[in-house]
Amino acid sequence: MSSIDCIFCKIITGLIPSPRIFEDDQFICIRDIQPQAKIHLLLIPKHHVASLDEAFPTQGVSYSTMLARMMELSVQIARENHLLPPGYRSVINTGKGGGQTVFHLHLHLLSGDV
Ligand code: AMP
Ligand code: ZN
């Protein structure tokens, strides 16, 4: 499922070109266009879910399996791209009050000058 006005959905479908650090059937990993650290990657599920709030609704099905896979993959990508060692920060912003600006769930991986 993709959302027509979503910039990450456009990147996922190739409408907006963005080189991949990693891609499989469920996720892409790209470089952030405005890096907040020496290395700043974004791990993005291909399925459009707006935020953690939407991923874990008070009623109905949650995205636990997808989120678990996202965390597992983030460690793999961090190792493969030499963020680990030395280490990195993982961040998920949720909602406007949490600094979220793109409403398609994503995990920031930040390393160096964080
Ligand atoms: P957030 O503020 O947590 O929603 O993070 C959204 C991130 O997406 C920001 O760090 C932006 O710099 C980044 N971003 C927005 N547009 C693009 C793009 N076309 N390619 C790569 N990163 C982007
Ligand atoms: Zn989207």
Coordinates of C-alpha atoms and ligand atoms in Angstrom, one line a residue:
M1 CA 0.0 0.0 0.0
S2 CA 1.3 3.4 -0.8
S3 CA 0.1 6.9 0.0
I4 CA -0.2 9.2 -3.0
D5 CA 1.2 12.3 -1.2
C6 CA 3.9 10.6 0.7
I7 CA 7.5 11.4 -0.2
F8 CA 8.8 8.1 1.1
C9 CA 6.2 6.1 -0.9
K10 CA 7.4 8.0 -4.0
I11 CA 11.0 7.1 -3.2
I12 CA 10.0 3.4 -2.6
T13 CA 8.2 3.2 -6.0
G14 CA 11.0 5.0 -7.7
L15 CA 9.0 8.1 -8.6
I16 CA 11.7 10.1 -6.7
P17 CA 15.1 8.7 -7.3
S18 CA 17.1 7.9 -4.1
P19 CA 20.1 5.6 -4.1
R20 CA 19.7 2.6 -1.8
I21 CA 22.1 1.6 1.0
F22 CA 20.0 -1.5 1.3
E23 CA 16.7 -2.9 -0.1
D24 CA 14.7 -6.1 0.3
D25 CA 11.1 -7.0 -0.2
Q26 CA 10.0 -5.2 3.0
F27 CA 12.4 -2.3 3.6
I28 CA 14.7 0.3 2.0
C29 CA 17.6 2.2 3.6
I30 CA 18.6 5.5 2.2
R31 CA 20.8 8.5 3.2
D32 CA 19.0 11.4 4.8
I33 CA 18.9 14.4 2.5
Q34 CA 19.7 16.7 5.4
P35 CA 22.2 14.8 7.6
Q36 CA 22.2 15.6 11.3
A37 CA 25.4 13.5 11.9
K38 CA 28.4 12.4 9.9
I39 CA 26.4 9.3 8.8
H40 CA 22.6 9.6 8.8
L41 CA 20.6 6.8 7.3
L42 CA 16.8 6.2 7.2
L43 CA 15.4 2.7 7.4
I44 CA 11.9 2.8 5.9
P45 CA 9.3 0.0 5.6
K46 CA 7.8 -0.3 2.1
H47 CA 4.4 -0.6 3.6
H48 CA 2.9 2.8 4.3
V49 CA 2.2 3.2 8.1
A50 CA 2.2 6.8 9.2
S51 CA 3.9 6.5 12.6
L52 CA 4.4 4.3 15.7
D53 CA 1.0 5.5 16.9
E54 CA -0.6 4.0 13.8
A55 CA 1.6 0.9 14.0
F56 CA 0.3 0.0 17.5
P57 CA -3.4 1.0 17.5
T58 CA -5.4 0.8 20.7
Q59 CA -7.7 -1.6 18.8
G60 CA -7.0 -3.9 15.9
V61 CA -3.9 -5.4 14.3
S62 CA -0.5 -4.1 15.2
Y63 CA 2.8 -4.2 13.2
S64 CA 4.9 -6.0 15.9
T65 CA 6.5 -8.3 13.4
M66 CA 7.4 -5.5 11.0
L67 CA 8.9 -3.4 13.8
A68 CA 10.9 -6.3 15.2
R69 CA 12.3 -6.9 11.8
M70 CA 13.1 -3.2 11.4
M71 CA 15.2 -3.2 14.6
E72 CA 17.0 -6.5 13.6
L73 CA 17.7 -5.1 10.1
S74 CA 19.0 -1.8 11.6
V75 CA 21.7 -3.6 13.5
Q76 CA 22.7 -5.6 10.4
I77 CA 22.9 -2.4 8.3
A78 CA 24.8 -0.6 11.1
R79 CA 27.4 -3.5 11.1
E80 CA 27.6 -3.6 7.3
N81 CA 28.1 0.2 7.0
H82 CA 30.7 0.5 9.9
L83 CA 28.4 2.3 12.3
L84 CA 29.0 -0.6 14.6
P85 CA 31.6 -0.3 15.9
P86 CA 31.9 2.6 17.0
G87 CA 28.2 2.9 17.6
Y88 CA 25.2 4.8 16.6
R89 CA 21.9 6.4 17.7
S90 CA 18.5 5.0 16.6
V91 CA 15.6 7.5 16.6
I92 CA 12.0 7.3 15.8
N93 CA 10.1 10.6 15.9
T94 CA 6.3 10.1 16.6
G95 CA 3.9 12.9 15.8
K96 CA 4.4 16.6 15.3
G97 CA 5.2 17.1 19.0
G98 CA 8.0 14.5 18.6
G99 CA 9.5 16.2 15.6
Q100 CA 8.1 13.9 13.0
T101 CA 7.9 15.7 9.6
V102 CA 7.4 12.8 7.2
F103 CA 4.4 10.7 8.2
H104 CA 5.6 7.4 6.9
L105 CA 7.2 5.4 9.7
H106 CA 11.1 5.4 9.6
L107 CA 14.0 4.8 11.8
H108 CA 16.9 7.2 11.9
L109 CA 20.5 5.8 12.3
L110 CA 22.9 8.5 13.3
S111 CA 26.7 8.0 13.8
G112 CA 29.6 10.5 14.2
D113 CA 29.2 14.0 15.6
V114 CA 25.8 13.0 17.1
Ligands
AMP1 P1 11.3 12.9 10.7 O1 11.5 14.4 11.0 O2 11.6 12.0 11.8 O3 9.9 12.7 10.1 O4 12.4 12.6 9.6 C1 12.2 12.8 8.2 C2 13.5 12.9 7.6 O5 13.4 12.7 6.2 C3 14.3 14.2 7.8 O6 15.5 14.0 8.5 C4 14.5 14.7 6.4 O7 15.8 15.3 6.2 C5 14.4 13.4 5.6 N1 14.0 13.5 4.2 C6 13.0 14.3 3.7 N2 12.9 14.2 2.4 C7 13.9 13.3 2.0 C8 14.4 12.8 0.8 N3 13.8 13.1 -0.4 N4 15.4 11.9 0.8 C9 16.0 11.6 1.9 N5 15.7 12.1 3.1 C10 14.6 12.9 3.2
ZN2 ZN 4.3 6.5 2.6

